[in-house]
PDB file of C-alpha atoms in Angstrom:
ATOM      1  CA  UNK A   1       6.562  11.182   0.315  1.00  0.00           C
ATOM      2  CA  UNK A   2       3.860   8.859   1.635  1.00  0.00           C
ATOM      3  CA  UNK A   3       6.059   7.610   4.474  1.00  0.00           C
ATOM      4  CA  UNK A   4       7.575  11.012   5.243  1.00  0.00           C
ATOM      5  CA  UNK A   5       4.114  12.514   5.697  1.00  0.00           C
ATOM      6  CA  UNK A   6       2.815   9.489   7.620  1.00  0.00           C
ATOM      7  CA  UNK A   7       0.065   8.893   5.073  1.00  0.00           C
ATOM      8  CA  UNK A   8       0.529   5.118   5.057  1.00  0.00           C
ATOM      9  CA  UNK A   9      -1.026   4.807   8.518  1.00  0.00           C
ATOM     10  CA  UNK A  10      -3.515   7.668   8.415  1.00  0.00           C
ATOM     11  CA  UNK A  11      -7.160   7.112   9.234  1.00  0.00           C
ATOM     12  CA  UNK A  12      -8.146  10.297   7.401  1.00  0.00           C
ATOM     13  CA  UNK A  13     -10.341   9.258   4.489  1.00  0.00           C
ATOM     14  CA  UNK A  14      -9.564  12.374   2.429  1.00  0.00           C
ATOM     15  CA  UNK A  15      -5.839  11.701   2.657  1.00  0.00           C
ATOM     16  CA  UNK A  16      -6.114   8.079   1.551  1.00  0.00           C
ATOM     17  CA  UNK A  17      -8.700   8.916  -1.110  1.00  0.00           C
ATOM     18  CA  UNK A  18      -6.226  11.118  -2.988  1.00  0.00           C
ATOM     19  CA  UNK A  19      -4.012   8.088  -3.607  1.00  0.00           C
ATOM     20  CA  UNK A  20      -6.913   6.078  -5.046  1.00  0.00           C
ATOM     21  CA  UNK A  21      -8.364   8.638  -7.454  1.00  0.00           C
ATOM     22  CA  UNK A  22      -8.120   7.907 -11.159  1.00  0.00           C
ATOM     23  CA  UNK A  23      -7.282  11.524 -11.936  1.00  0.00           C
ATOM     24  CA  UNK A  24      -4.610  12.319 -14.503  1.00  0.00           C
ATOM     25  CA  UNK A  25      -2.131  12.402 -11.610  1.00  0.00           C
ATOM     26  CA  UNK A  26      -2.070  11.829  -7.850  1.00  0.00           C
ATOM     27  CA  UNK A  27      -2.717  15.035  -5.890  1.00  0.00           C
ATOM     28  CA  UNK A  28       0.216  16.146  -3.696  1.00  0.00           C
ATOM     29  CA  UNK A  29       2.639  14.156  -5.874  1.00  0.00           C
ATOM     30  CA  UNK A  30       4.375  15.543  -8.983  1.00  0.00           C
ATOM     31  CA  UNK A  31       2.190  16.099 -12.042  1.00  0.00           C
ATOM     32  CA  UNK A  32       4.115  13.289 -13.771  1.00  0.00           C
ATOM     33  CA  UNK A  33       2.791  10.767 -11.236  1.00  0.00           C
ATOM     34  CA  UNK A  34      -0.004   8.467 -12.419  1.00  0.00           C
ATOM     35  CA  UNK A  35      -3.452   8.374 -10.891  1.00  0.00           C
ATOM     36  CA  UNK A  36      -4.412   5.569  -8.484  1.00  0.00           C
ATOM     37  CA  UNK A  37      -0.850   5.235  -7.207  1.00  0.00           C
ATOM     38  CA  UNK A  38      -2.274   3.839  -3.944  1.00  0.00           C
ATOM     39  CA  UNK A  39      -3.593   0.769  -5.730  1.00  0.00           C
ATOM     40  CA  UNK A  40      -0.229   0.181  -7.370  1.00  0.00           C
ATOM     41  CA  UNK A  41       1.603   0.595  -4.066  1.00  0.00           C
ATOM     42  CA  UNK A  42      -0.789  -1.789  -2.317  1.00  0.00           C
ATOM     43  CA  UNK A  43      -0.301  -4.377  -5.029  1.00  0.00           C
ATOM     44  CA  UNK A  44       3.479  -4.112  -4.683  1.00  0.00           C
ATOM     45  CA  UNK A  45       3.231  -4.731  -0.926  1.00  0.00           C
ATOM     46  CA  UNK A  46       0.940  -7.748  -1.402  1.00  0.00           C
ATOM     47  CA  UNK A  47       3.171  -9.105  -4.152  1.00  0.00           C
ATOM     48  CA  UNK A  48       6.235  -8.851  -1.902  1.00  0.00           C
ATOM     49  CA  UNK A  49       4.394 -10.454   1.018  1.00  0.00           C
ATOM     50  CA  UNK A  50       3.308 -13.379  -1.141  1.00  0.00           C
ATOM     51  CA  UNK A  51       6.853 -13.795  -2.471  1.00  0.00           C
ATOM     52  CA  UNK A  52       8.140 -14.019   1.122  1.00  0.00           C
ATOM     53  CA  UNK A  53       5.241 -16.254   2.263  1.00  0.00           C
ATOM     54  CA  UNK A  54       4.403 -18.455  -0.746  1.00  0.00           C
ATOM     55  CA  UNK A  55       2.300 -20.916   1.246  1.00  0.00           C
ATOM     56  CA  UNK A  56      -0.184 -18.250   2.347  1.00  0.00           C
ATOM     57  CA  UNK A  57      -3.569 -18.803   0.710  1.00  0.00           C
ATOM     58  CA  UNK A  58      -5.668 -15.933  -0.603  1.00  0.00           C
ATOM     59  CA  UNK A  59      -8.223 -16.726   2.104  1.00  0.00           C
ATOM     60  CA  UNK A  60      -5.534 -16.338   4.779  1.00  0.00           C
ATOM     61  CA  UNK A  61      -4.256 -13.165   3.168  1.00  0.00           C
ATOM     62  CA  UNK A  62      -7.708 -11.585   3.009  1.00  0.00           C
ATOM     63  CA  UNK A  63      -8.423 -12.621   6.596  1.00  0.00           C
ATOM     64  CA  UNK A  64      -5.397 -10.832   8.046  1.00  0.00           C
ATOM     65  CA  UNK A  65      -6.273  -8.083  10.488  1.00  0.00           C
ATOM     66  CA  UNK A  66      -2.849  -7.273  11.956  1.00  0.00           C
ATOM     67  CA  UNK A  67      -1.896  -4.801   9.241  1.00  0.00           C
ATOM     68  CA  UNK A  68       1.269  -3.661  10.966  1.00  0.00           C
ATOM     69  CA  UNK A  69       2.541  -7.254  11.042  1.00  0.00           C
ATOM     70  CA  UNK A  70       1.542  -7.690   7.395  1.00  0.00           C
ATOM     71  CA  UNK A  71       3.536  -4.610   6.352  1.00  0.00           C
ATOM     72  CA  UNK A  72       6.514  -5.682   8.437  1.00  0.00           C
ATOM     73  CA  UNK A  73       6.428  -9.243   7.118  1.00  0.00           C
ATOM     74  CA  UNK A  74       6.175  -8.050   3.521  1.00  0.00           C
ATOM     75  CA  UNK A  75       9.611  -6.434   3.902  1.00  0.00           C
ATOM     76  CA  UNK A  76       8.605  -4.072   1.101  1.00  0.00           C
ATOM     77  CA  UNK A  77      11.166  -1.361   0.423  1.00  0.00           C
ATOM     78  CA  UNK A  78      10.083   1.159  -2.196  1.00  0.00           C
TER      79      UNK A  78
END
């Protein structure tokens, strides 16, 4: 759903905010979905990136600014 609706790359704060809310569920997703699904998804991407690049330090990770390259290099497939 996030990829189909191009929400992963949106700059619209209201769109991204809905995935970070701690509501009982994530708006626009099924009622069974948990809140804060954006945090979980982000963690999964970082976890996959670090698995593929184990020698990357946290300082290097936090200093990355080429987000497209980061997503590509993570090779995360939901």
